[in-house]
Tab-separated table of C-alpha atoms and ligand atoms in Angstrom:
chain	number	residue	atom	x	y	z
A	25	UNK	CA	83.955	129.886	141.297
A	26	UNK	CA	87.357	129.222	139.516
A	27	UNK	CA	88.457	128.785	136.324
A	28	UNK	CA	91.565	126.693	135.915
A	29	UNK	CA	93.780	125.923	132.826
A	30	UNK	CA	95.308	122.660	131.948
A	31	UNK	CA	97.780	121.528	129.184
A	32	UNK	CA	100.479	119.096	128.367
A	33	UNK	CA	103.937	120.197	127.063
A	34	UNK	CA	107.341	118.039	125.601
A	35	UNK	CA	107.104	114.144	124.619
A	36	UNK	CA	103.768	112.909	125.489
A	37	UNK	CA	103.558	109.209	127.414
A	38	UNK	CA	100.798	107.337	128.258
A	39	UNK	CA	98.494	107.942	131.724
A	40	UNK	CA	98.664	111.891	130.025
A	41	UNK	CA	94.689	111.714	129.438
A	42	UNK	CA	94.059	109.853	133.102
A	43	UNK	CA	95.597	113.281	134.719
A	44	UNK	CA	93.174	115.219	132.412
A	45	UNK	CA	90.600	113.215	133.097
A	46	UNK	CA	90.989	113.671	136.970
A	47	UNK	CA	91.436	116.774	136.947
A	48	UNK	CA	88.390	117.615	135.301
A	49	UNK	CA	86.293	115.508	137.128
A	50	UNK	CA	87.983	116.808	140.894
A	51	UNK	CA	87.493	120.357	139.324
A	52	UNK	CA	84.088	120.331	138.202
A	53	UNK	CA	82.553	117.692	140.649
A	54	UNK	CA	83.936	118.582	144.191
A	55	UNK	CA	84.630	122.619	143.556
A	56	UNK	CA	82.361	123.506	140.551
A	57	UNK	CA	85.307	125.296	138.256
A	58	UNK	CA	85.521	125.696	135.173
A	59	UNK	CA	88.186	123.914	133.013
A	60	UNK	CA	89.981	125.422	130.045
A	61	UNK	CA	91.501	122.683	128.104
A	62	UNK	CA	94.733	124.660	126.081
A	63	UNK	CA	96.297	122.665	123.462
A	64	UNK	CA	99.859	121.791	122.320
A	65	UNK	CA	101.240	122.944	125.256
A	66	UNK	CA	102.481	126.339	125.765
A	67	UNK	CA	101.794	127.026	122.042
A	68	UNK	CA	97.882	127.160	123.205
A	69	UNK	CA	98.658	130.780	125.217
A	70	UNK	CA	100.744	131.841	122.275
A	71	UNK	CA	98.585	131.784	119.376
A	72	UNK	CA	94.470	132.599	119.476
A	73	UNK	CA	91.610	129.919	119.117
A	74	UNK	CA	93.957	126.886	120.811
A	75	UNK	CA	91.586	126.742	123.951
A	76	UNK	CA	88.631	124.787	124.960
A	77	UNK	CA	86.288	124.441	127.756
A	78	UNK	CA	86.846	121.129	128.884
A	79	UNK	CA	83.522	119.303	130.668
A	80	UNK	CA	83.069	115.766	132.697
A	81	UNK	CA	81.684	115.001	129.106
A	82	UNK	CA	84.677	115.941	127.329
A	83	UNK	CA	86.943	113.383	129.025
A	84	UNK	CA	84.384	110.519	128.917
A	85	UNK	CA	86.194	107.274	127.807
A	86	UNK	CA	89.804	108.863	127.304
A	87	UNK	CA	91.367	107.203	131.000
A	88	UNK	CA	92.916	103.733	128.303
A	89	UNK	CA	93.229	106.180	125.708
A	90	UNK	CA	97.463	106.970	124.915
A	91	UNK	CA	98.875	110.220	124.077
A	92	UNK	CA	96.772	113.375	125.488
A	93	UNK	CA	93.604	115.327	124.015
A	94	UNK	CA	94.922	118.150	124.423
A	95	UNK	CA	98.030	117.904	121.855
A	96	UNK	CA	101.523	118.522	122.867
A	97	UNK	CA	104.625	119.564	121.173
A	98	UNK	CA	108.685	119.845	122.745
A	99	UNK	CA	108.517	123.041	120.533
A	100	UNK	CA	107.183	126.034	122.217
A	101	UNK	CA	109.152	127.505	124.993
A	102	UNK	CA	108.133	130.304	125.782
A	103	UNK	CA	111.375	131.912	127.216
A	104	UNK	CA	113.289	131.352	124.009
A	105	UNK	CA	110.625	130.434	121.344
A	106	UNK	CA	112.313	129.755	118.131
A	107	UNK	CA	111.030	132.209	115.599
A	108	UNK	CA	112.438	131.842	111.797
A	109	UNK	CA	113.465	134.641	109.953
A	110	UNK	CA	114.180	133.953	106.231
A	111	UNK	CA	116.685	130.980	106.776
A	112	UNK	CA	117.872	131.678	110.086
A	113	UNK	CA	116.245	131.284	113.588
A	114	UNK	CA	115.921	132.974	116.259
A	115	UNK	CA	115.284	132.606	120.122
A	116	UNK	CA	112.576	135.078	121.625
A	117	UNK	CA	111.299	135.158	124.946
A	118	UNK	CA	107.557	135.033	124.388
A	119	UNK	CA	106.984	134.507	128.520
A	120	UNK	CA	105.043	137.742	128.891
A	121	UNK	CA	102.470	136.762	126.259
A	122	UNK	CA	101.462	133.813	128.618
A	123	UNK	CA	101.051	135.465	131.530
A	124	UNK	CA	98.848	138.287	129.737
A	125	UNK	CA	96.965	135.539	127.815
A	126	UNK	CA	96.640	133.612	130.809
A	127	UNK	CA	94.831	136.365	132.614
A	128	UNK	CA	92.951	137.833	129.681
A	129	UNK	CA	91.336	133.548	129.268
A	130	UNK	CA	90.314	134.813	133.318
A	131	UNK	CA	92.460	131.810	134.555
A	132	UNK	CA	93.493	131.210	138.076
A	133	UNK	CA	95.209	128.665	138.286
A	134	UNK	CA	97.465	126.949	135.327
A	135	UNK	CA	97.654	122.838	135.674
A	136	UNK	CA	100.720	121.986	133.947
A	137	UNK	CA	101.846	118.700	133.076
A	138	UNK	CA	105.206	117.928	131.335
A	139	UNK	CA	108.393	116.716	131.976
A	140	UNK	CA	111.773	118.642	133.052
A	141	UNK	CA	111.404	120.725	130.533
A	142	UNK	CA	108.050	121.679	130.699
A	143	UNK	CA	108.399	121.797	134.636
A	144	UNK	CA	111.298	123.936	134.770
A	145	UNK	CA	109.180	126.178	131.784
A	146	UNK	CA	106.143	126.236	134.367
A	147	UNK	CA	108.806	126.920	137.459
A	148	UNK	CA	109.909	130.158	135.539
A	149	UNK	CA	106.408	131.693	134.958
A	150	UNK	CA	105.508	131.047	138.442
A	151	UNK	CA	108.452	132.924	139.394
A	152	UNK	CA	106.899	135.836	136.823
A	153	UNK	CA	103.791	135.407	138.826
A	154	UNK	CA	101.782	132.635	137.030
A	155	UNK	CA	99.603	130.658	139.978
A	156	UNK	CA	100.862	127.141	138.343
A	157	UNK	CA	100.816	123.701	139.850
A	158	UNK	CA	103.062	121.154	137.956
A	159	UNK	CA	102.561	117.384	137.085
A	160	UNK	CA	105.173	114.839	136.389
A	161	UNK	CA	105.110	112.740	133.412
A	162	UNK	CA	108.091	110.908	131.380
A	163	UNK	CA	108.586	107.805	129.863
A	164	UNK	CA	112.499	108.410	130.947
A	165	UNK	CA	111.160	108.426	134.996
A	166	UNK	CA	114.206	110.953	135.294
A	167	UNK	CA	112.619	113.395	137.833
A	168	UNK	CA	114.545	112.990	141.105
A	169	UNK	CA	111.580	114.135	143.939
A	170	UNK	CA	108.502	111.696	142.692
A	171	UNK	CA	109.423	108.198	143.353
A	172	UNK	CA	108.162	107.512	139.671
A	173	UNK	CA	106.812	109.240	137.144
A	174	UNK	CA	103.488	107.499	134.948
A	175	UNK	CA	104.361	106.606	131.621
A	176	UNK	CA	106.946	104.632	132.741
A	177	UNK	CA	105.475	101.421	133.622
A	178	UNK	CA	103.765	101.291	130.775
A	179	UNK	CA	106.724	101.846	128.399
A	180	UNK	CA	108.995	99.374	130.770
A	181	UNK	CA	105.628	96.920	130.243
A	182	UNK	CA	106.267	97.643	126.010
A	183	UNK	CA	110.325	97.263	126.390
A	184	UNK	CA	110.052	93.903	127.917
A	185	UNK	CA	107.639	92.526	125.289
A	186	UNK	CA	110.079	93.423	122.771
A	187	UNK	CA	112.625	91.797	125.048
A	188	UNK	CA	110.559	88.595	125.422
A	189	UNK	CA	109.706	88.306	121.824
A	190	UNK	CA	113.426	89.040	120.628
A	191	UNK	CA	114.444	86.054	122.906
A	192	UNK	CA	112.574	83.420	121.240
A	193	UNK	CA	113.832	84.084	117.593
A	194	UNK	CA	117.603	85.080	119.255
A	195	UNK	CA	117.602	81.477	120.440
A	196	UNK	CA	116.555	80.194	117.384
A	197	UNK	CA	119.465	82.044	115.223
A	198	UNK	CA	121.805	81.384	117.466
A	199	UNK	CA	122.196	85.456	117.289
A	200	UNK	CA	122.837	88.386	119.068
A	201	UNK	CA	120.264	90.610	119.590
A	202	UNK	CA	120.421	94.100	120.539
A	203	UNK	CA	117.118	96.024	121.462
A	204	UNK	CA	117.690	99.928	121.707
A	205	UNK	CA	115.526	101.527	124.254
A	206	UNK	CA	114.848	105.344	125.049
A	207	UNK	CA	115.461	107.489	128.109
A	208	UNK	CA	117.644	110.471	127.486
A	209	UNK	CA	119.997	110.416	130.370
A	210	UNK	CA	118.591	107.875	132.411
A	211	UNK	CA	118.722	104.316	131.868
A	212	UNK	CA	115.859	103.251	134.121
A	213	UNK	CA	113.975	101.396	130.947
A	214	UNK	CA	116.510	99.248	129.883
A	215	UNK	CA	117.955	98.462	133.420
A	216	UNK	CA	114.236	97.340	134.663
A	217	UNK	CA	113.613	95.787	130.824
A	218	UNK	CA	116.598	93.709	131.371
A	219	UNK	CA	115.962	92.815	134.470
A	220	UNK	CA	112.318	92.101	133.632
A	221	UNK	CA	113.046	90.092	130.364
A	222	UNK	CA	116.310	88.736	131.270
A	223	UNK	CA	118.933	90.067	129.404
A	224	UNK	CA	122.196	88.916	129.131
A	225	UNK	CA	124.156	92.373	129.073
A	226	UNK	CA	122.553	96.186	129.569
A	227	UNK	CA	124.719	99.095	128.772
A	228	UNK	CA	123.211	102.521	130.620
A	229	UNK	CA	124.449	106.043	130.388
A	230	UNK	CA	125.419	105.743	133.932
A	231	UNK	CA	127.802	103.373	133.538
A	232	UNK	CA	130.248	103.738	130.551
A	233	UNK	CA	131.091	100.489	128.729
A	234	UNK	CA	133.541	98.738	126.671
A	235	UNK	CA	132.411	96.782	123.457
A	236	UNK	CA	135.367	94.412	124.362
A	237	UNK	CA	134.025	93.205	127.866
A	238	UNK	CA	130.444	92.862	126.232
A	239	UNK	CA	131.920	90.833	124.006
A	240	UNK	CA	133.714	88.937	126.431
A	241	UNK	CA	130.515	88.231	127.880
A	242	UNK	CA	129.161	86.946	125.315
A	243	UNK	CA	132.027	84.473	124.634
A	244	UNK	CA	131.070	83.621	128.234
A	245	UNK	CA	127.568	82.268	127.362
A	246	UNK	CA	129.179	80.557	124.210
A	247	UNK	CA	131.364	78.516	126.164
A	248	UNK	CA	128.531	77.437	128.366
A	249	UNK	CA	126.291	76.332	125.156
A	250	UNK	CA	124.615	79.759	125.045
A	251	UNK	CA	124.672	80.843	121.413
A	252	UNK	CA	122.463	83.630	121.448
A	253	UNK	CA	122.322	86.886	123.590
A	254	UNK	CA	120.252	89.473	124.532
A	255	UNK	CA	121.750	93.040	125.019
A	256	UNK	CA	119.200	95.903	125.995
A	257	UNK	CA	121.278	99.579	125.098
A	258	UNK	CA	120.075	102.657	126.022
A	259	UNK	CA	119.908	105.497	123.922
A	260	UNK	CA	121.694	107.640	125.905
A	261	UNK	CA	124.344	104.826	126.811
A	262	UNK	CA	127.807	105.779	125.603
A	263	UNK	CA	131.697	103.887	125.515
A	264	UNK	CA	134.174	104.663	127.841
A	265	UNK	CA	135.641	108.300	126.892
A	266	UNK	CA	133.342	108.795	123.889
A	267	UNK	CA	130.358	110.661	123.685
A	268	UNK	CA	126.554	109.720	123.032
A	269	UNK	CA	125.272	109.180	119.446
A	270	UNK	CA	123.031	111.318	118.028
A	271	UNK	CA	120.819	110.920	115.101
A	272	UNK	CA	121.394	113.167	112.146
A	273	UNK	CA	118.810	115.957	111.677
A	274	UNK	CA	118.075	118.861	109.651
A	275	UNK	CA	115.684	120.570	112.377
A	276	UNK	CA	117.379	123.475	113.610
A	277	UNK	CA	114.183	124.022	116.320
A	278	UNK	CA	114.295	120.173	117.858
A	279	UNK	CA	116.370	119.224	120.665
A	280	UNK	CA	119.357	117.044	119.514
A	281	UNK	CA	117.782	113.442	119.570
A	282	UNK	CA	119.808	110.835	120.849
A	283	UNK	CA	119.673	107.345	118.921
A	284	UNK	CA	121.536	104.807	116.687
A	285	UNK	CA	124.246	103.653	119.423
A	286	UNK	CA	122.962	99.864	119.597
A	287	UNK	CA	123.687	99.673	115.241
A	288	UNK	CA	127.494	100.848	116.475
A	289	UNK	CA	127.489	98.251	119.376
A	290	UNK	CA	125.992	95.558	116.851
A	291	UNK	CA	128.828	96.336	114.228
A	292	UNK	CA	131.604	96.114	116.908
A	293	UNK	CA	130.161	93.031	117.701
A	294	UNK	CA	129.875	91.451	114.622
A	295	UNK	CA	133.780	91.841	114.147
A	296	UNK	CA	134.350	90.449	117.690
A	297	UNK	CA	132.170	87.331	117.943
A	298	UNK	CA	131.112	84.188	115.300
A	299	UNK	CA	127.413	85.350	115.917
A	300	UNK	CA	125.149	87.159	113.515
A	301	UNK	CA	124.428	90.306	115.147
A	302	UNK	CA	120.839	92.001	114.540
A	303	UNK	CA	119.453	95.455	115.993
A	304	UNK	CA	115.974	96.744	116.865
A	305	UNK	CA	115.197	100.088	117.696
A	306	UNK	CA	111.717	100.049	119.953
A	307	UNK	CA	111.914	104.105	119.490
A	308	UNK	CA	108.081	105.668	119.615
A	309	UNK	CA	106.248	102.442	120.782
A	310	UNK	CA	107.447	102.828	124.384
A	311	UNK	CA	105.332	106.380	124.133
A	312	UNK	CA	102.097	105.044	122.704
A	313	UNK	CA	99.784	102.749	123.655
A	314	UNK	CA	97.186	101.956	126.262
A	315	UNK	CA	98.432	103.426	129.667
A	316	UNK	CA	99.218	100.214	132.256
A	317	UNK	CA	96.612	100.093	135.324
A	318	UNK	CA	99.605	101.296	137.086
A	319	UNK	CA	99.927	104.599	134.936
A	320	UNK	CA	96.509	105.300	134.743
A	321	UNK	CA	96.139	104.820	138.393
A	322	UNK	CA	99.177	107.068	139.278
A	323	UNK	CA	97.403	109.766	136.526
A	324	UNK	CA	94.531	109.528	138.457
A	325	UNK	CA	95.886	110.213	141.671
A	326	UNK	CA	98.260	112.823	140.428
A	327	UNK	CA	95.388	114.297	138.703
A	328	UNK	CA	93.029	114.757	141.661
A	329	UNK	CA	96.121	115.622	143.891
A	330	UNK	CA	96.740	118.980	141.799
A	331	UNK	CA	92.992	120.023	142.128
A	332	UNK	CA	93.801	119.658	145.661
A	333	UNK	CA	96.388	121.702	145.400
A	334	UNK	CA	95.548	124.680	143.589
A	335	UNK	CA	92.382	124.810	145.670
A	336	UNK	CA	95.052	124.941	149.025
A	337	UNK	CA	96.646	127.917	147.060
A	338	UNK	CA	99.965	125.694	146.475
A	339	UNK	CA	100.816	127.089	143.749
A	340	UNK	CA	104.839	126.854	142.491
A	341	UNK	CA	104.507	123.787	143.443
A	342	UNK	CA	104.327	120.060	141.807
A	343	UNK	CA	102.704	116.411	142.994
A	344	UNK	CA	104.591	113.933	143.346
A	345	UNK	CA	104.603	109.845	144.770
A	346	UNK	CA	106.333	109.499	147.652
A	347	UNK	CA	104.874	105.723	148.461
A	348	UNK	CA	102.283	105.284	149.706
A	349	UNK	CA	101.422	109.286	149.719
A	350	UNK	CA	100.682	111.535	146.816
A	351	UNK	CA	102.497	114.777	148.095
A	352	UNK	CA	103.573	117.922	147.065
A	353	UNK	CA	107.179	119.668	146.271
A	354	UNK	CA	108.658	122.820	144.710
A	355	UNK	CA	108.746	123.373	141.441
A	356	UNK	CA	112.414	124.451	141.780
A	357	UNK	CA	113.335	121.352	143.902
A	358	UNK	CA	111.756	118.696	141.076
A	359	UNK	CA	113.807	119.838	138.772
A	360	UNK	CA	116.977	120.869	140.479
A	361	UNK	CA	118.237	117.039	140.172
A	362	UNK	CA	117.621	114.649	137.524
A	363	UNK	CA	116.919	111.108	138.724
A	364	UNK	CA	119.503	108.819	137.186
A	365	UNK	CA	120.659	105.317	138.226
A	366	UNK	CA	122.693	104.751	140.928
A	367	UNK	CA	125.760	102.788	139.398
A	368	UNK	CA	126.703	101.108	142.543
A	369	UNK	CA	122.775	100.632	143.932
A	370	UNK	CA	120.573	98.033	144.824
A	371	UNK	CA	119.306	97.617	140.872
A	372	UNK	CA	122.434	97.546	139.638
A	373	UNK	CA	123.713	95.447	142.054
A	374	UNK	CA	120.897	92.516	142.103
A	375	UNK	CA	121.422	92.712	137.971
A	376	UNK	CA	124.816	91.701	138.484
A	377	UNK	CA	124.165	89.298	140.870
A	378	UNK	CA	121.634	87.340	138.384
A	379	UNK	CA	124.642	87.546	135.736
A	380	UNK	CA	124.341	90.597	133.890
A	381	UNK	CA	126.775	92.533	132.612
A	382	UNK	CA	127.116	96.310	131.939
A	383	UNK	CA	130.055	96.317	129.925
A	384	UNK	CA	132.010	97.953	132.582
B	408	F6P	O1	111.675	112.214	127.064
B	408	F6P	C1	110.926	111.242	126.414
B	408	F6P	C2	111.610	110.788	125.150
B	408	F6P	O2	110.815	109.765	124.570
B	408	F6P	C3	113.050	110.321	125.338
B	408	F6P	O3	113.145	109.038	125.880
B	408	F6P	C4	113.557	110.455	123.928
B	408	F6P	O4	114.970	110.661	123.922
B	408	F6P	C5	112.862	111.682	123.420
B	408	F6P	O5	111.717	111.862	124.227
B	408	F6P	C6	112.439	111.600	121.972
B	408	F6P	O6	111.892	112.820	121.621
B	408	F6P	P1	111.124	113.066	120.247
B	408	F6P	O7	109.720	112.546	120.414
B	408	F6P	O8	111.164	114.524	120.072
B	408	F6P	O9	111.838	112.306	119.174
């Protein structure tokens, strides 16, 4: 009989508690394991009393539930685990204290379930030994070998809401409104949200833009009676030659977080159109929330798929869609490449061709 570990590490997304779910069930139904539930991440084989057996009980009702059971935090590396001393601090590698920890909880396998981060975190302590099978999540669907991550659909489902609703009162005004969406490096949200709700202009980190040309565009829709525009901006979405915006912070442990460039695409704007420009931010609400039937279908799968695997031994390795298969890769291949848009791809391409304009 085995005893496996599961946690969730970085941003959490919704379809977190399906994988749990699965994974329990798989485990304790078809193989009779054990399941040690450790919580907030890597923090759980840090610090004593953050683990719990986890039974079919335990994950009754959670598959609609957003956000995961277990806790999570984009905190606790392991490999350089920021430590404060007096005012300053410091990174220290903390990876040996898993592994022991991980063996002294009895564990044989480790399920772990993150995104990039957390992957390439689980990647290293397999490569110290640690018998770990990885699971994709992200809202940001910016891991290159799974042909989607979950979490995605259901924050593309939240995006173009917003979009939808932000239509009606644009047209109204006679304004243009800018909707800021989230996805680091990636701009799969707002291309698919604009697509999806049928924006007028989407600016993406793969393609650099100019505030004149989205501008222009909107002079466009002017001239053809159109008084009111819809421009989805990614966070991560920067001008030609200038670099992302961040958002001010006084957290020296947190990963610079991107955020605030649609308020300095709205203010160009303003000075370069007759429209009243006005800004929303969708930030957090495209993590939380009930997971789609999608997501918590693709959790499922995913979930049941990494009992598989750790009972085949493949260990340093992570699930992963590749339609209409779940199958497995390695660790170091998912997160050799992040998955970005293609500028010139099919997408983009079909965007333009309905009339949309990336500010290129
Ligand atoms: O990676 C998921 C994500 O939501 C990104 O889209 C966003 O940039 C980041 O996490 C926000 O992180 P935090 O929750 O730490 O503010």
């Amino acid at each position: 009989m085995r005893r496996i570990g599961i946690l969730t590490g970085g941003g959490d997304c919704p379809g977190l508690n399906a994988v749990i779910r699965a994974t329990v069930k798989a485990a304790t139904a078809l193989h009779n394991w054990t399941v040690i539930g450790i919580l907030d991440g890597f923090e759980g084989l840090l610090a004593p009393g953050l683990t719990r057996e986890l039974t079919a009980e335990d994950v009754r009702g959670i598959l609609p539930r957003g956000g995961t059971i277990l806790g999570t935090t984009n905190r606790g590396n392991p490999f350089a685990y920021a430590l404060r001393r007096g005012d300053r601090v410091e990174p220290v590698d903390r990876s040996a204290e898993v592994v022991e920890n991980s063996a002294r909880l009895g564990l044989d396998a480790l399920v772990v379930i993150g995104g990039d981060g957390t992957l390439r975190i689980a990647r290293d302590l397999h490569r110290l030994g640690l018998p770990v099978v990885g699971v994709p999540k992200t809202i940001d669907n910016d891991l290159a070998t799974t042909d989607v991550t979950f979490g995605f659909d259901t924050a593309l489902q939240t995006a173009t809401e917003a979009i939808d609703k932000l239509h009606t009162t644009a047209e109204s005004h006679h304004r243009v409104m800018l909707v800021e969406v989230m996805g680091r490096n990636a701009g799969w949200i707002a291309l698919e949200a604009g697509l999806a709700g049928g924006a007028d202009v989407v600016l993406i980190p793969e393609i650099p833009f100019r505030v004149e040309a989205v501008a222009e565009r909107i002079a466009q829709r002017t001239a053809r009676g159109r008084a009111f525009s819809i421009v989805v901006v990614a966070e991560g979405a920067a001008p030609h030659g200038e670099k992302q915006v961040f958002q001010q912070s006084t957290d020296a442990v947190a990963l610079a977080r991107l955020g605030g460039i649609a308020h300095v695409v709205g203010y160009e704007l303003q000075q370069r159109t007759p429209h009243e420009t006005r800004v929303t931010v969708l930030g957090h609400l495209q993590r939380g929330g009930s997971p789609s039937p999608f997501d918590r279908i693709l959790g499922t799968r995913f979930g049941a798929m990494a009992v598989e695997l750790v009972a085949r031994g493949g260990f340093g390795r992570m699930v992963a869609l590749h339609t209409p298969r779940i199958e497995d890769v390695s660790l170091d291949e998912a997160v050799d490449q992040p998955n970005r848009v293609p500028p010139s791809g099919e997408l983009v391409c079909c965007a333009e061709a309905v009339g949309i304009s990336f500010g290129a």
